[in-house]
PDB file of C-alpha atoms in Angstrom:
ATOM      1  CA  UNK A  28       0.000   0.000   0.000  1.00  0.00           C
ATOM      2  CA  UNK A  29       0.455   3.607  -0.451  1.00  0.00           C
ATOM      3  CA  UNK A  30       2.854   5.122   2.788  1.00  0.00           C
ATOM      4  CA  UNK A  31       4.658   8.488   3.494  1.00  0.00           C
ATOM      5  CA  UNK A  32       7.149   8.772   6.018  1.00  0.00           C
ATOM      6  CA  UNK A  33       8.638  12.582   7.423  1.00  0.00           C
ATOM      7  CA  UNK A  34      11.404  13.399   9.655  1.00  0.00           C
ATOM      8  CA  UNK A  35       9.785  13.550  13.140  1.00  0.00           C
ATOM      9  CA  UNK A  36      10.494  16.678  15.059  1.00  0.00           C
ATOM     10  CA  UNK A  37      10.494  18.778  16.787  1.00  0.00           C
ATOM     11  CA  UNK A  38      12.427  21.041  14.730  1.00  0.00           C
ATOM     12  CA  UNK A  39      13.728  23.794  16.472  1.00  0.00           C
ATOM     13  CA  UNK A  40      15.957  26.814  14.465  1.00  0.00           C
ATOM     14  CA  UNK A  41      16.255  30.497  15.073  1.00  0.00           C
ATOM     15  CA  UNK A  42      14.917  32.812  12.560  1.00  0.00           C
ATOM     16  CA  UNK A  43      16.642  32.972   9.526  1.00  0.00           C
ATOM     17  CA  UNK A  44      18.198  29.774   9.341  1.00  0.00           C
ATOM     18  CA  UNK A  45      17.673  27.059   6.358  1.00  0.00           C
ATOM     19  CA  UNK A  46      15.155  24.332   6.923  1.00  0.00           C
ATOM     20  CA  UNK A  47      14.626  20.764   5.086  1.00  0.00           C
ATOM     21  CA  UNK A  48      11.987  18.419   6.175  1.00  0.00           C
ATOM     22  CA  UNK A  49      12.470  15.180   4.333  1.00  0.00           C
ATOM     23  CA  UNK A  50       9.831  13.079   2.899  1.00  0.00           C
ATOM     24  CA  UNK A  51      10.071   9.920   1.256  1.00  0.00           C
ATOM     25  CA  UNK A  52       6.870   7.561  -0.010  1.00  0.00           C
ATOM     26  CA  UNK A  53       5.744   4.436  -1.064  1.00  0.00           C
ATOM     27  CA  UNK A  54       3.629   4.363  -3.962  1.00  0.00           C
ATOM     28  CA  UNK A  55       2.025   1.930  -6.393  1.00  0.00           C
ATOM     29  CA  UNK A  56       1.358   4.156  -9.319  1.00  0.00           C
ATOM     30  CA  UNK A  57       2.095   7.757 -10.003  1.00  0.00           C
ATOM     31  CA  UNK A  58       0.924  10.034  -7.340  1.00  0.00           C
ATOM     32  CA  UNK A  59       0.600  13.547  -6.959  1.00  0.00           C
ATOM     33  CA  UNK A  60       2.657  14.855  -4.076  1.00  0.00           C
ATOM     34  CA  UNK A  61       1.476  17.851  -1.361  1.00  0.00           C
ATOM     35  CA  UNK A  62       2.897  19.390   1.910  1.00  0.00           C
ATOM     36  CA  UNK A  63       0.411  20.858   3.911  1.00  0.00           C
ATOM     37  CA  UNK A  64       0.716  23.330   6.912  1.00  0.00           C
ATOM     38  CA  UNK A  65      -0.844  23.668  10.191  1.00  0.00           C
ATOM     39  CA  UNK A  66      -0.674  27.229  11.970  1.00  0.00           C
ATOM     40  CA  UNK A  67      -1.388  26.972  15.986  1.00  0.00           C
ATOM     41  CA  UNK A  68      -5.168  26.975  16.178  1.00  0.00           C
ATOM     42  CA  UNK A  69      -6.145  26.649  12.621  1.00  0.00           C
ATOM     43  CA  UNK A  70      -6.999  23.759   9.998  1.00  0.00           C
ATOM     44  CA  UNK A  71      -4.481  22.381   7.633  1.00  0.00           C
ATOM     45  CA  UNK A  72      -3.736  24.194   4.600  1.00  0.00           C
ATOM     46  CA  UNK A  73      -2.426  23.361   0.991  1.00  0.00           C
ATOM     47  CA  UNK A  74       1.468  24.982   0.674  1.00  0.00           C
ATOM     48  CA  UNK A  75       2.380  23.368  -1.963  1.00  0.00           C
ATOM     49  CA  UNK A  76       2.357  20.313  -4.673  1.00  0.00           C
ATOM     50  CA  UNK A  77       3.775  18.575  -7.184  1.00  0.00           C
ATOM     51  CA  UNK A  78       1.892  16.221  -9.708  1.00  0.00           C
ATOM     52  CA  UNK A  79       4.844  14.554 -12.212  1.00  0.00           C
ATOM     53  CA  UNK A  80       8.509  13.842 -11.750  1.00  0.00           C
ATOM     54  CA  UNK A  81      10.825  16.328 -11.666  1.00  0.00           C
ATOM     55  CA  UNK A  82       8.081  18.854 -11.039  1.00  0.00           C
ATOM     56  CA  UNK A  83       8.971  21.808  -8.207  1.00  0.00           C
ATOM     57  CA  UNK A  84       5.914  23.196  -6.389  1.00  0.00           C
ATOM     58  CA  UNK A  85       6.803  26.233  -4.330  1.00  0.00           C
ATOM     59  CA  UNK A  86       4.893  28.888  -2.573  1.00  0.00           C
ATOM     60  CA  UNK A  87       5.650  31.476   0.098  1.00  0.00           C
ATOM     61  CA  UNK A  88       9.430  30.897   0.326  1.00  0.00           C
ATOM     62  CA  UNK A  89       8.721  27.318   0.606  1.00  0.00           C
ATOM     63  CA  UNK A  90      10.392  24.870  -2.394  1.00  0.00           C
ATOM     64  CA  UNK A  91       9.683  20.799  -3.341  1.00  0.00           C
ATOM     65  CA  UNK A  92      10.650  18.801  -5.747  1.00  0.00           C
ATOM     66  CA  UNK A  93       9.153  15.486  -6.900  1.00  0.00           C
ATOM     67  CA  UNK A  94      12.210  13.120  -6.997  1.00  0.00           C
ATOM     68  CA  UNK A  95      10.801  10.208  -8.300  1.00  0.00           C
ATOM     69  CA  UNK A  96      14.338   8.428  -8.594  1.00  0.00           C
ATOM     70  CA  UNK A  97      14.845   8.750  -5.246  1.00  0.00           C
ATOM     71  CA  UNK A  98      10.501   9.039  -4.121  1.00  0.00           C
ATOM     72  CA  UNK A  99      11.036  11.833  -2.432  1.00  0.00           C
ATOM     73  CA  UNK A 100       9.644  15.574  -1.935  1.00  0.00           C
ATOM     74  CA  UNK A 101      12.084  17.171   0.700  1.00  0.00           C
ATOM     75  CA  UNK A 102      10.660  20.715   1.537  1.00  0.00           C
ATOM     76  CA  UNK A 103      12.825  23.096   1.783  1.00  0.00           C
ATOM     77  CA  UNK A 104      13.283  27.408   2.837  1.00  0.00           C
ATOM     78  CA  UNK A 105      16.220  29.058   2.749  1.00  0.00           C
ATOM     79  CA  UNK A 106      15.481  32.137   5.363  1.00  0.00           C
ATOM     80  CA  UNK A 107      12.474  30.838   8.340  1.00  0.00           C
ATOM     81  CA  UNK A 108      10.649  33.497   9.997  1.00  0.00           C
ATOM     82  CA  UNK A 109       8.770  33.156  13.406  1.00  0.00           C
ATOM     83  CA  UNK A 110       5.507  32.818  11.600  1.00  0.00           C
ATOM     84  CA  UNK A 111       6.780  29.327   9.775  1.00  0.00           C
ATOM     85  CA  UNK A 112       6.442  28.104  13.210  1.00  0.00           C
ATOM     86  CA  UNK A 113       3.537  25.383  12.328  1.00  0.00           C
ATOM     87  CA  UNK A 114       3.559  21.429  12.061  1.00  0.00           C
ATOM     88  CA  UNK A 115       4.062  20.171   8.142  1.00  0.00           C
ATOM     89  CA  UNK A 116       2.527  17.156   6.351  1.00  0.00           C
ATOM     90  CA  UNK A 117       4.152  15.460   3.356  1.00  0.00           C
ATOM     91  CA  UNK A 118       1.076  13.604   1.528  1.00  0.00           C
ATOM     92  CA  UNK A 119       0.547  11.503  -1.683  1.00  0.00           C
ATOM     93  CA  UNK A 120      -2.907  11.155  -3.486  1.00  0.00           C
ATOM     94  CA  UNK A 121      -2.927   8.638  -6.392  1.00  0.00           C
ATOM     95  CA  UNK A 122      -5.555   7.452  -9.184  1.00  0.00           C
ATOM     96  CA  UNK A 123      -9.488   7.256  -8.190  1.00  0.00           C
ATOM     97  CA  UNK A 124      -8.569   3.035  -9.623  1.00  0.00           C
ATOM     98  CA  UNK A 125      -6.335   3.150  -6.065  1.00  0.00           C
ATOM     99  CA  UNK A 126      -8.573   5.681  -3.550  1.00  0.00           C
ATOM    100  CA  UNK A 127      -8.844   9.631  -3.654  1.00  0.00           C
ATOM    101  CA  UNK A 128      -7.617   9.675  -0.370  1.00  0.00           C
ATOM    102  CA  UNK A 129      -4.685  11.281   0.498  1.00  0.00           C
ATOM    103  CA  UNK A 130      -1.830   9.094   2.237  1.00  0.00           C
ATOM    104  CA  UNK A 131      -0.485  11.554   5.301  1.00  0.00           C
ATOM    105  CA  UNK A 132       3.110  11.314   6.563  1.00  0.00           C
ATOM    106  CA  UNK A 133       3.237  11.574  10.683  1.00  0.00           C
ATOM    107  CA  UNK A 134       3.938  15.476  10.679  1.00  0.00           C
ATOM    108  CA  UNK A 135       6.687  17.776  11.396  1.00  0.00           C
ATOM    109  CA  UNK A 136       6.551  20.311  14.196  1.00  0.00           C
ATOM    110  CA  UNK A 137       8.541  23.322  13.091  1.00  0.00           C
ATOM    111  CA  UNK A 138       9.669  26.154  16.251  1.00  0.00           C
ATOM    112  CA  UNK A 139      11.321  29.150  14.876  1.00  0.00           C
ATOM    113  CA  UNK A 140      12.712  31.303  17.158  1.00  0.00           C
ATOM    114  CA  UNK A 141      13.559  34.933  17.125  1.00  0.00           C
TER     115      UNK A 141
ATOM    116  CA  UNK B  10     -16.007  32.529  -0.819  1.00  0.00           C
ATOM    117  CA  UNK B  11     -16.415  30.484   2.233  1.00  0.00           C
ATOM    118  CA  UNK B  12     -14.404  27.453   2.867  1.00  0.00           C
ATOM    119  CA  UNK B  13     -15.014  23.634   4.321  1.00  0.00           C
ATOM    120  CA  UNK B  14     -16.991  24.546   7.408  1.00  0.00           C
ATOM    121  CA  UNK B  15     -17.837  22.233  10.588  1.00  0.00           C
ATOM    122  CA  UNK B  16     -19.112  22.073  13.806  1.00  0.00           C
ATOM    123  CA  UNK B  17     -19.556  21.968  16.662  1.00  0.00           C
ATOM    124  CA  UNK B  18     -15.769  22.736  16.490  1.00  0.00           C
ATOM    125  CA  UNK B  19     -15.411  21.234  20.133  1.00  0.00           C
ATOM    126  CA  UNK B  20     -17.405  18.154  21.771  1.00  0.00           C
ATOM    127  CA  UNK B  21     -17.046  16.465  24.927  1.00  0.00           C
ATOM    128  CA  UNK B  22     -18.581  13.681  25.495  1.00  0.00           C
ATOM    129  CA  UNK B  23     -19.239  10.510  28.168  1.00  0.00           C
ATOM    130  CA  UNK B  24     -17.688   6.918  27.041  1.00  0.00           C
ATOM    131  CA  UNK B  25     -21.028   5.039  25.575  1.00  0.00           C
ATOM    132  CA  UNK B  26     -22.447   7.791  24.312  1.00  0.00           C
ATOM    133  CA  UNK B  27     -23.526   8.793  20.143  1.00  0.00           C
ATOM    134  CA  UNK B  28     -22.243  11.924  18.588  1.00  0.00           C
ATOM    135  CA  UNK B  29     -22.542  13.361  15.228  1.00  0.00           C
ATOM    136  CA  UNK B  30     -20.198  15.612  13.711  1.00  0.00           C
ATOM    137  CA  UNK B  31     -21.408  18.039  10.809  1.00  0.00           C
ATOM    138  CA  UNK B  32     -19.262  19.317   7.582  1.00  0.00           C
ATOM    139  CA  UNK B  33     -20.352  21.630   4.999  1.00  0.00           C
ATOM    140  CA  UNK B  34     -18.195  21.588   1.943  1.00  0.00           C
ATOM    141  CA  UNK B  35     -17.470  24.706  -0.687  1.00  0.00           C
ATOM    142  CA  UNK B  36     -20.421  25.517  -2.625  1.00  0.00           C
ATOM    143  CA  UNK B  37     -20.080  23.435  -5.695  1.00  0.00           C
ATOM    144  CA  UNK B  38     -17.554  20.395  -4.450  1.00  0.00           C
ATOM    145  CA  UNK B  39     -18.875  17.239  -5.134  1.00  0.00           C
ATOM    146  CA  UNK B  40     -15.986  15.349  -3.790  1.00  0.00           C
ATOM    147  CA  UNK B  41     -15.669  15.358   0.694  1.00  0.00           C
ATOM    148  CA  UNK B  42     -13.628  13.484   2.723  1.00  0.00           C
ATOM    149  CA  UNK B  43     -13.540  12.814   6.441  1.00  0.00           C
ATOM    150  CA  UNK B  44     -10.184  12.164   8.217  1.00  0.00           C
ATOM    151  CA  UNK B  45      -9.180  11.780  11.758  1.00  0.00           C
ATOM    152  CA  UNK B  46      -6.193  13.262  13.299  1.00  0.00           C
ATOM    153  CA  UNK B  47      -5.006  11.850  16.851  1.00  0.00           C
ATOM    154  CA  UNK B  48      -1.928  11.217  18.787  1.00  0.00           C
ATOM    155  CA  UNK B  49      -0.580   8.037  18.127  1.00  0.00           C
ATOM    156  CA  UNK B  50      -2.326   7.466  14.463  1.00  0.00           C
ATOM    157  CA  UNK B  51      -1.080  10.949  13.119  1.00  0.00           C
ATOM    158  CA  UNK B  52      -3.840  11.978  10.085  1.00  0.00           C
ATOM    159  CA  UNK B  53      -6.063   8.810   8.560  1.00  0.00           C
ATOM    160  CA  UNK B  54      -8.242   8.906   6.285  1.00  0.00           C
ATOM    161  CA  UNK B  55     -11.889   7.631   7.393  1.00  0.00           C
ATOM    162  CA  UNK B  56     -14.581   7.712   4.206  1.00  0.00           C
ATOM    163  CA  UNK B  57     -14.804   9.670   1.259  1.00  0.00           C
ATOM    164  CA  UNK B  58     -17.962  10.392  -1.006  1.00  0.00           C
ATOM    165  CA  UNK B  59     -18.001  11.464  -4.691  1.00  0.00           C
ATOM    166  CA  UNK B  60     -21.308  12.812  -6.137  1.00  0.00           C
ATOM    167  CA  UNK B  61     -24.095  10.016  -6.433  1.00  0.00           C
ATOM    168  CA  UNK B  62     -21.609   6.877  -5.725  1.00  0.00           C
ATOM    169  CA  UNK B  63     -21.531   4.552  -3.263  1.00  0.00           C
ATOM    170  CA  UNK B  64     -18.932   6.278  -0.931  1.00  0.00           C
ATOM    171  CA  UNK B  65     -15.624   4.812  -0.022  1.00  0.00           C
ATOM    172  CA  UNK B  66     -15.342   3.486   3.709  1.00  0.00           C
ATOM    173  CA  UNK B  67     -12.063   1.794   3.687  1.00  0.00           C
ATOM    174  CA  UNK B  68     -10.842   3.603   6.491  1.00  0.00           C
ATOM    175  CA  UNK B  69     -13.729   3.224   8.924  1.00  0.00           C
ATOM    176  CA  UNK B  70     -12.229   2.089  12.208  1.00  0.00           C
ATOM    177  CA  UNK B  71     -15.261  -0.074  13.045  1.00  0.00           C
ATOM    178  CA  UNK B  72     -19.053  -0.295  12.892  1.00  0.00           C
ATOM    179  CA  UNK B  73     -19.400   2.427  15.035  1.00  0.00           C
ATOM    180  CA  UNK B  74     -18.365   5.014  12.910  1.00  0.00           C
ATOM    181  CA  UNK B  75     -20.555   6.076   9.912  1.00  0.00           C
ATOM    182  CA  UNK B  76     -21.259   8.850   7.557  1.00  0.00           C
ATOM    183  CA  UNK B  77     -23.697   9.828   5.252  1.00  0.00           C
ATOM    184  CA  UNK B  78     -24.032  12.540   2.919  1.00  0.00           C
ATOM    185  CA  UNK B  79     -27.567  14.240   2.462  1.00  0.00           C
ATOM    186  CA  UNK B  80     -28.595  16.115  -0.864  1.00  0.00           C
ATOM    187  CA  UNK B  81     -25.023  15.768  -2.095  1.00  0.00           C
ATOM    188  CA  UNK B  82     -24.013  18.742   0.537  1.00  0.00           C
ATOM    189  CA  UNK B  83     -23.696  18.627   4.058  1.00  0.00           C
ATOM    190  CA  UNK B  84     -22.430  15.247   5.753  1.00  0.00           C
ATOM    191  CA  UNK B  85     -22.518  14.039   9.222  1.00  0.00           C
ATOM    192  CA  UNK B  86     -20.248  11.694  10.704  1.00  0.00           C
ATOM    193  CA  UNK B  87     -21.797   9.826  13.705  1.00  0.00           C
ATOM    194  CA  UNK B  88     -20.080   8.034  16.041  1.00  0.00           C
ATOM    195  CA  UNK B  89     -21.970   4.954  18.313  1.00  0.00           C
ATOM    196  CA  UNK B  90     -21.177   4.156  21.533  1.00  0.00           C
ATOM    197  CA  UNK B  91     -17.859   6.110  21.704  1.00  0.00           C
ATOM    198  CA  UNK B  92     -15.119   5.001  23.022  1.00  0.00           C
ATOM    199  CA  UNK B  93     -11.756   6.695  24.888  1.00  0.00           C
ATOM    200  CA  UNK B  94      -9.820   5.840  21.673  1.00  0.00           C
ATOM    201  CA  UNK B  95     -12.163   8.042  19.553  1.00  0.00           C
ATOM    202  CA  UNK B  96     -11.057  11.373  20.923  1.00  0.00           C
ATOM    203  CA  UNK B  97      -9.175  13.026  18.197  1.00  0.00           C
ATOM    204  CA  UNK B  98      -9.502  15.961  15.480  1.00  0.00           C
ATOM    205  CA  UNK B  99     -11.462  15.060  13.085  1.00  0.00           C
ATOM    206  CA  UNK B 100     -11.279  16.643   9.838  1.00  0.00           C
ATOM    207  CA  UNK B 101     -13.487  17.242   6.564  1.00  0.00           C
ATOM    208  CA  UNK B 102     -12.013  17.812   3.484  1.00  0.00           C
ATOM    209  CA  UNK B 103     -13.881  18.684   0.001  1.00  0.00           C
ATOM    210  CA  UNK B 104     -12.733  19.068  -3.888  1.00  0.00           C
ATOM    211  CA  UNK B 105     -13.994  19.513  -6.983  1.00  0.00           C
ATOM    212  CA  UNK B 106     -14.369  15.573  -7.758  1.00  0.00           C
ATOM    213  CA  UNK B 107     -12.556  15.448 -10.964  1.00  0.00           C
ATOM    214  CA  UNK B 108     -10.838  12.498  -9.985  1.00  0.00           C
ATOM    215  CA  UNK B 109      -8.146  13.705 -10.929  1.00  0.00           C
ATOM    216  CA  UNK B 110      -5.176  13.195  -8.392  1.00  0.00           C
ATOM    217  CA  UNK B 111      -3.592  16.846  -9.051  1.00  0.00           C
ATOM    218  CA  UNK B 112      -6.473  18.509  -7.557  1.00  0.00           C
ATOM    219  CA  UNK B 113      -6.497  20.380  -4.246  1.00  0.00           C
ATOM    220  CA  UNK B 114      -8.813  18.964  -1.197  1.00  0.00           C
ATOM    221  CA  UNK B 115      -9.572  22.069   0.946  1.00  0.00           C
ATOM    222  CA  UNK B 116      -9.768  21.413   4.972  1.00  0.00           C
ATOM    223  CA  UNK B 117     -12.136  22.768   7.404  1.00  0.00           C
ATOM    224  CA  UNK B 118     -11.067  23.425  10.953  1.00  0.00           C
ATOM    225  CA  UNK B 119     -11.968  20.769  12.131  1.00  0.00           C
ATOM    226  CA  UNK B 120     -14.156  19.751  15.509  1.00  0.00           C
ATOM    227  CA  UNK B 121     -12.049  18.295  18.491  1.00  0.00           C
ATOM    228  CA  UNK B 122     -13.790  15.325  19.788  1.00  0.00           C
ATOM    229  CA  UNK B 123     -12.631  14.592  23.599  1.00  0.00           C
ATOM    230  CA  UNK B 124     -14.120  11.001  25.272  1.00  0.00           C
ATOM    231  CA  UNK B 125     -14.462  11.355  28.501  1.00  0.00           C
TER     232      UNK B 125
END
């Protein structure tokens, strides 16, 4: 079956610094890839995907590339700011034949400090 | 526009006890999804509907949860005889219902169940 693993965190860095957050998966097929963001007190949120190899999906800073020789989809920022504090999701989502659902990796708490 | 929308958005509840948990989707999604977000299962997927079909349930815990979707809209989740192992997050998701695997699923906020 379909499975997405993530660093586990906490992650703590001062403002500023460079983050990665790996993410690897397991897939049958072909999936489209997503990170999604929780903010303290609020619902998840779509930051950013990827639906073909070799593919980068970026938004707000925030980079990932679909490495399908390697299944991966590291995100990655090269200057965190106190408001990136928030716990990341790498997900997959494949074919309707194999389930709409998407596959969640465990989450990443992210603290940036000032 | 307004986005995924649930409620209530906290419930607390005694062990043996039914609860239903509402979600209304963005105006025009036929596609919603329910997941659950706890502790020590991280975010799983529970039951997804699309339009008119028979909806998927693959990720139903057990009997005790189920779902329905009225008027291809608004969908409740109900929980039976709840258990401590039921308190989580649970989530709603909808989409467009392309079926196609590049589209986005939007969250709502999501309604924090707590089994007492």
């Amino acid at each position: 079956g379909n499975s997405v693993t993530q660093m586990e965190g906490p992650v703590t860095l001062s403002e500023e610094a460079f983050l990665t957050i790996n993410c690897t998966y397991t897939a049958t097929g072909y999936p489209s890839l997503f990170w999604y963001v929780q903010y303290p007190g609020e619902g998840l949120q779509l930051l950013l995907k990827a639906t073909k190899a070799d593919d980068k999906g970026s938004n707000k800073g925030f980079e990932a590339t679909y490495r399908k020789e390697t299944t991966s989809f590291h995100l990655e920022k090269g200057s965190v700011q106190v408001s990136d504090s928030a716990v990341y999701f790498c997900a997959l989502r494949e074919l309707k034949a194999a389930g709409n659902k998407l596959t969640f990796g465990g989450g990443t708490r992210v603290l940036v400090k000032p | 526009g307004a986005g995924v929308s649930q409620s209530p958005s906290n419930k607390v509840t005694e062990k043996g006890k039914d609860v239903e948990l509402r979600c209304d989707p963005i105006s025009g999604h036929t596609a919603l999804y329910w997941y659950r977000q706890s502790l020590g299962q991280g975010l799983e997927f529970l039951i997804y509907f699309q339009g008119n079909s028979a909806p998927d349930k693959s990720g139903l815990p057990s009997d005790r949860f189920s779902a329905e979707r009225t008027g291809g809209s608004v969908s409740t989740l109900t929980i039976q005889r709840t258990q401590q192992e039921d308190s989580a997050v649970y989530l709603c998701a909808s989409s467009w219902g392309q079926g196609n695997p590049k589209e986005t699923q939007y969250f709502g906020p999501g309604t924090r169940l707590l089994v007492l």
